[in-house]
Short mmCIF file of C-alpha atoms in Angstrom, two decimals:
data_model
loop_
_atom_site.label_atom_id
_atom_site.label_comp_id
_atom_site.label_asym_id
_atom_site.label_seq_id
_atom_site.Cartn_x
_atom_site.Cartn_y
_atom_site.Cartn_z
CA MET A 1 0.00 0.00 0.00
CA VAL A 2 1.39 3.40 -0.97
CA VAL A 3 0.85 6.11 1.64
CA PRO A 4 1.84 9.78 1.19
CA ASN A 5 3.95 11.45 3.84
CA PRO A 6 1.38 13.87 5.33
CA ILE A 7 4.00 16.39 6.46
CA LEU A 8 5.59 16.62 3.03
CA PHE A 9 2.15 16.90 1.43
CA LEU A 10 1.19 19.78 3.75
CA ASP A 11 4.44 21.62 3.17
CA CYS A 12 4.11 21.36 -0.62
CA GLY A 13 0.54 22.61 -0.54
CA LEU A 14 1.19 25.61 1.71
CA GLU A 15 4.18 26.77 -0.29
CA ARG A 16 2.12 26.92 -3.46
CA LEU A 17 -1.28 28.22 -2.42
CA GLY A 18 -0.65 31.47 -4.25
CA LYS A 19 0.25 29.80 -7.54
CA ARG A 20 -2.23 28.81 -10.23
CA SER A 21 -0.52 25.66 -11.47
CA THR A 22 2.49 23.87 -10.02
CA THR A 23 4.07 20.44 -10.28
CA VAL A 24 5.74 18.84 -7.25
CA ILE A 25 7.45 15.46 -6.98
CA GLN A 26 6.07 13.86 -3.81
CA PRO A 27 8.01 10.98 -2.16
CA LEU A 28 5.80 8.01 -1.27
CA ARG A 29 6.62 4.83 0.62
CA ASP A 30 5.04 1.43 0.06
CA LEU A 31 4.46 0.08 3.56
CA ASP A 32 4.41 -3.53 2.31
CA THR A 33 7.76 -3.49 0.52
CA ASP A 34 9.41 -0.46 2.17
CA ARG A 35 10.30 0.81 -1.29
CA CYS A 36 10.07 4.50 -2.17
CA TYR A 37 8.28 5.96 -5.18
CA ASN A 38 7.93 9.42 -6.62
CA LEU A 39 4.47 10.79 -7.40
CA ALA A 40 4.02 13.96 -9.43
CA MET A 41 1.49 16.25 -7.76
CA HIS A 42 0.01 18.98 -9.93
CA PHE A 43 -1.63 21.94 -8.19
CA HIS A 44 -4.34 23.74 -10.18
CA THR A 45 -6.58 26.71 -9.48
CA VAL A 46 -10.13 25.99 -10.66
CA MET A 47 -12.89 28.59 -10.92
CA VAL A 48 -16.46 27.32 -10.61
CA ARG A 49 -19.25 29.51 -11.96
CA LEU A 50 -22.81 29.08 -10.71
CA LYS A 51 -25.67 30.72 -12.62
CA ASN A 52 -29.03 31.55 -11.02
CA GLY A 53 -28.91 29.13 -8.12
CA ALA A 54 -32.01 29.22 -5.92
CA PRO A 55 -32.41 27.69 -2.45
CA GLU A 56 -35.33 25.44 -1.62
CA LEU A 57 -37.20 27.30 1.12
CA SER A 58 -38.68 24.47 3.14
CA GLU A 59 -39.07 26.86 6.06
CA ASP A 60 -38.85 30.59 6.66
CA PRO A 61 -35.21 31.64 7.25
CA THR A 62 -36.11 35.26 8.09
CA PRO A 63 -35.55 34.98 11.89
CA VAL A 64 -31.85 34.17 11.40
CA LEU A 65 -31.13 36.45 8.43
CA PRO A 66 -28.66 39.28 9.02
CA PRO A 67 -30.30 42.75 8.92
CA ALA A 68 -28.14 43.81 5.97
CA LEU A 69 -29.51 40.94 3.87
CA ILE A 70 -33.09 41.93 4.72
CA ARG A 71 -32.22 45.51 3.77
CA SER A 72 -30.85 44.23 0.43
CA GLU A 73 -34.20 42.63 -0.37
CA GLN A 74 -35.94 45.92 0.41
CA LEU A 75 -33.58 47.80 -1.91
CA TRP A 76 -34.37 45.29 -4.66
CA ARG A 77 -38.11 45.80 -4.19
CA ASP A 78 -37.75 49.59 -4.03
CA ARG A 79 -35.99 49.48 -7.39
CA GLY A 80 -38.90 47.68 -9.01
CA ARG A 81 -37.31 44.21 -8.92
CA ARG A 82 -34.70 45.14 -11.52
CA GLN A 83 -31.72 42.92 -12.30
CA THR A 84 -29.21 45.78 -12.33
CA TRP A 85 -28.03 47.82 -9.34
CA PRO A 86 -26.54 51.29 -8.89
CA LYS A 87 -22.87 51.05 -7.97
CA ASP A 88 -23.34 52.05 -4.32
CA HIS A 89 -26.28 49.67 -3.85
CA TRP A 90 -24.37 46.79 -5.42
CA ALA A 91 -21.43 47.38 -3.07
CA PHE A 92 -23.85 47.22 -0.12
CA VAL A 93 -25.51 44.03 -1.42
CA ARG A 94 -22.18 42.28 -1.96
CA ALA A 95 -21.00 43.26 1.52
CA ALA A 96 -24.25 41.90 2.95
CA ILE A 97 -24.38 38.59 1.08
CA GLU A 98 -20.83 37.43 0.39
CA PRO A 99 -19.95 36.86 4.09
CA VAL A 100 -22.80 34.34 4.44
CA LEU A 101 -21.94 32.41 1.26
CA TYR A 102 -20.08 29.12 1.31
CA ALA A 103 -18.84 26.80 -1.42
CA LYS A 104 -17.24 23.38 -1.18
CA ILE A 105 -16.59 20.31 -3.30
CA GLU A 106 -17.27 16.93 -1.70
CA PRO A 107 -15.42 14.49 -3.99
CA GLU A 108 -16.63 10.97 -4.68
CA SER A 109 -14.42 7.89 -4.32
CA GLU A 110 -14.11 7.79 -8.12
CA HIS A 111 -12.35 11.15 -8.09
CA TYR A 112 -9.70 9.93 -5.66
CA ALA A 113 -9.32 6.61 -7.46
CA ASN A 114 -8.64 8.41 -10.74
CA GLY A 115 -6.10 11.02 -9.76
CA LEU A 116 -7.51 13.61 -7.35
CA LEU A 117 -4.91 14.02 -4.57
CA ASN A 118 -6.57 16.50 -2.20
CA PRO A 119 -6.89 15.13 1.35
CA LYS A 120 -10.13 13.23 1.93
CA GLY A 121 -13.09 15.37 2.92
CA ALA A 122 -14.73 18.56 1.69
CA ILE A 123 -12.56 20.97 -0.32
CA GLN A 124 -13.46 24.48 0.79
CA ALA A 125 -13.45 27.43 -1.63
CA ARG A 126 -10.55 29.83 -1.22
CA SER A 127 -12.69 32.78 -2.33
CA ILE A 128 -16.26 33.51 -3.39
CA GLU A 129 -17.57 36.45 -5.42
CA LEU A 130 -21.20 37.34 -6.02
CA SER A 131 -22.06 38.41 -9.59
CA SER A 132 -25.87 38.79 -9.56
CA VAL A 133 -28.77 38.52 -7.13
CA SER A 134 -32.56 38.48 -7.28
CA PHE A 135 -35.08 38.16 -4.45
CA GLU A 136 -37.96 37.04 -6.67
CA ASN A 137 -38.29 33.72 -4.79
CA GLY A 138 -38.14 35.01 -1.23
CA PRO A 139 -35.84 36.33 1.47
CA LEU A 140 -32.90 34.13 0.46
CA PRO A 141 -32.06 35.32 -3.03
CA THR A 142 -31.36 33.58 -6.29
CA ILE A 143 -27.66 34.14 -6.93
CA SER A 144 -24.94 33.82 -9.52
CA GLY A 145 -21.33 33.77 -8.43
CA TYR A 146 -17.81 32.44 -8.65
CA ALA A 147 -15.91 30.16 -6.26
CA GLN A 148 -12.19 29.49 -6.51
CA PHE A 149 -10.70 26.14 -5.46
CA GLN A 150 -7.21 24.70 -5.17
CA LEU A 151 -7.25 21.15 -6.58
CA THR A 152 -4.37 18.68 -6.69
CA PHE A 153 -4.06 15.91 -9.30
CA ASP A 154 -1.62 13.21 -10.32
CA ARG A 155 -1.49 14.74 -13.80
CA ALA A 156 -1.20 18.19 -15.36
CA PHE A 157 -4.04 19.87 -17.23
CA THR A 158 -3.23 22.54 -19.80
CA ASP A 159 -6.74 23.91 -20.27
CA SER A 160 -10.37 23.55 -19.15
CA GLY A 161 -11.08 21.04 -21.93
CA GLU A 162 -8.63 18.56 -20.42
CA LEU A 163 -10.23 19.02 -17.00
CA TYR A 164 -13.65 18.29 -18.53
CA ASP A 165 -12.24 15.22 -20.28
CA TRP A 166 -11.02 13.97 -16.89
CA MET A 167 -14.45 14.55 -15.32
CA ASP A 168 -16.17 12.84 -18.25
CA ALA A 169 -13.99 9.76 -17.77
CA THR A 170 -14.23 9.84 -13.96
CA ASP A 171 -17.29 11.54 -12.47
CA TRP A 172 -18.75 15.01 -12.89
CA MET A 173 -17.71 17.38 -10.11
CA ASP A 174 -20.78 19.58 -10.48
CA TRP A 175 -22.67 16.84 -8.63
CA SER A 176 -20.15 17.22 -5.81
CA LEU A 177 -20.47 21.01 -5.55
CA CYS A 178 -22.27 22.63 -2.62
CA PHE A 179 -22.82 26.38 -3.00
CA GLY A 180 -25.16 28.48 -0.93
CA PHE A 181 -25.85 30.31 2.31
CA ARG A 182 -24.52 29.47 5.77
CA LEU A 183 -26.48 31.43 8.38
CA GLU A 184 -25.60 32.37 11.94
CA ASP A 185 -27.49 29.38 13.41
CA GLY A 186 -25.23 27.05 11.40
CA SER A 187 -27.90 26.10 8.86
CA GLU A 188 -26.83 25.67 5.24
CA TRP A 189 -29.11 26.51 2.31
CA ASP A 190 -27.72 24.95 -0.86
CA VAL A 191 -28.65 26.67 -4.13
CA THR A 192 -27.36 23.97 -6.50
CA TYR A 193 -30.59 21.97 -6.56
CA ASP A 194 -32.23 24.51 -8.88
CA HIS A 195 -29.85 26.44 -11.13
CA ALA A 196 -29.21 27.51 -14.72
CA GLY A 197 -25.72 26.10 -15.06
CA ILE A 198 -22.44 25.17 -13.35
CA ASP A 199 -19.17 25.61 -15.24
CA PHE A 200 -15.60 24.73 -14.32
CA GLU A 201 -12.66 26.75 -15.62
CA LEU A 202 -9.01 25.90 -15.19
CA ILE A 203 -7.07 29.09 -14.43
CA VAL A 204 -3.78 28.78 -16.29
CA PRO A 205 -0.70 30.94 -15.57
#
C-alpha cells in the first residue's frame, strides 16, 4: 500500500497556495515493501461559476437572516425588482451577502481513485464572489457567483477542456459542488438543486 507522507504533502501545498498551477514530486513509501516511489502532484486553481442558483425554502429563514440581507431585499423591491443595481447599492448588497456564502466540493471515491490528490473530505473554496442577485423567490435570493478552489491531481491539465475530459472519464464534479448560504445558526441553504448552469474553468498561468 502506498501512503503519502502527510507532512511533506502539507508543506508542498502551503508553499504553493498562491500559484495557479504547479508540479511537485512527492516521495511516497510502500508500507508492504518499504520501497520508495515518486508521485508527481500537480496543483491547479479551478474557478467554478454558478448561474441563477435558488435555495429550496422548506421553512422561513427570516428569523436568522442578518439585517443587511433583509435591507438588500428591500432595496431590490424599491428598485422595481430590476436585475441591475446602482454602484453604491451593489457594493452594499455584496457586503451583505458574500460573508454568508459558502462553497465546497465533496469528492466521490471515483475522483480519488482516478487522480484527485486533495486530502479526503470537503474541499473548501478559497474565495467567493457574487455576480448577480434576485429576491424574486423570497428572502434568500437567487444568486450567480464564482468560487475558486485549489485542486491537486496526479497529472497536469493545460486547459479547461482537459479538466472536462477527466471529469467525463471519472465523475462530474458539479454533482459534488455545494454552493449556498450558511447562516448564523449554522444552517446551510444549498442553491445547486435549482440552477441555470455550473461551469468549471481551469485558471492557467
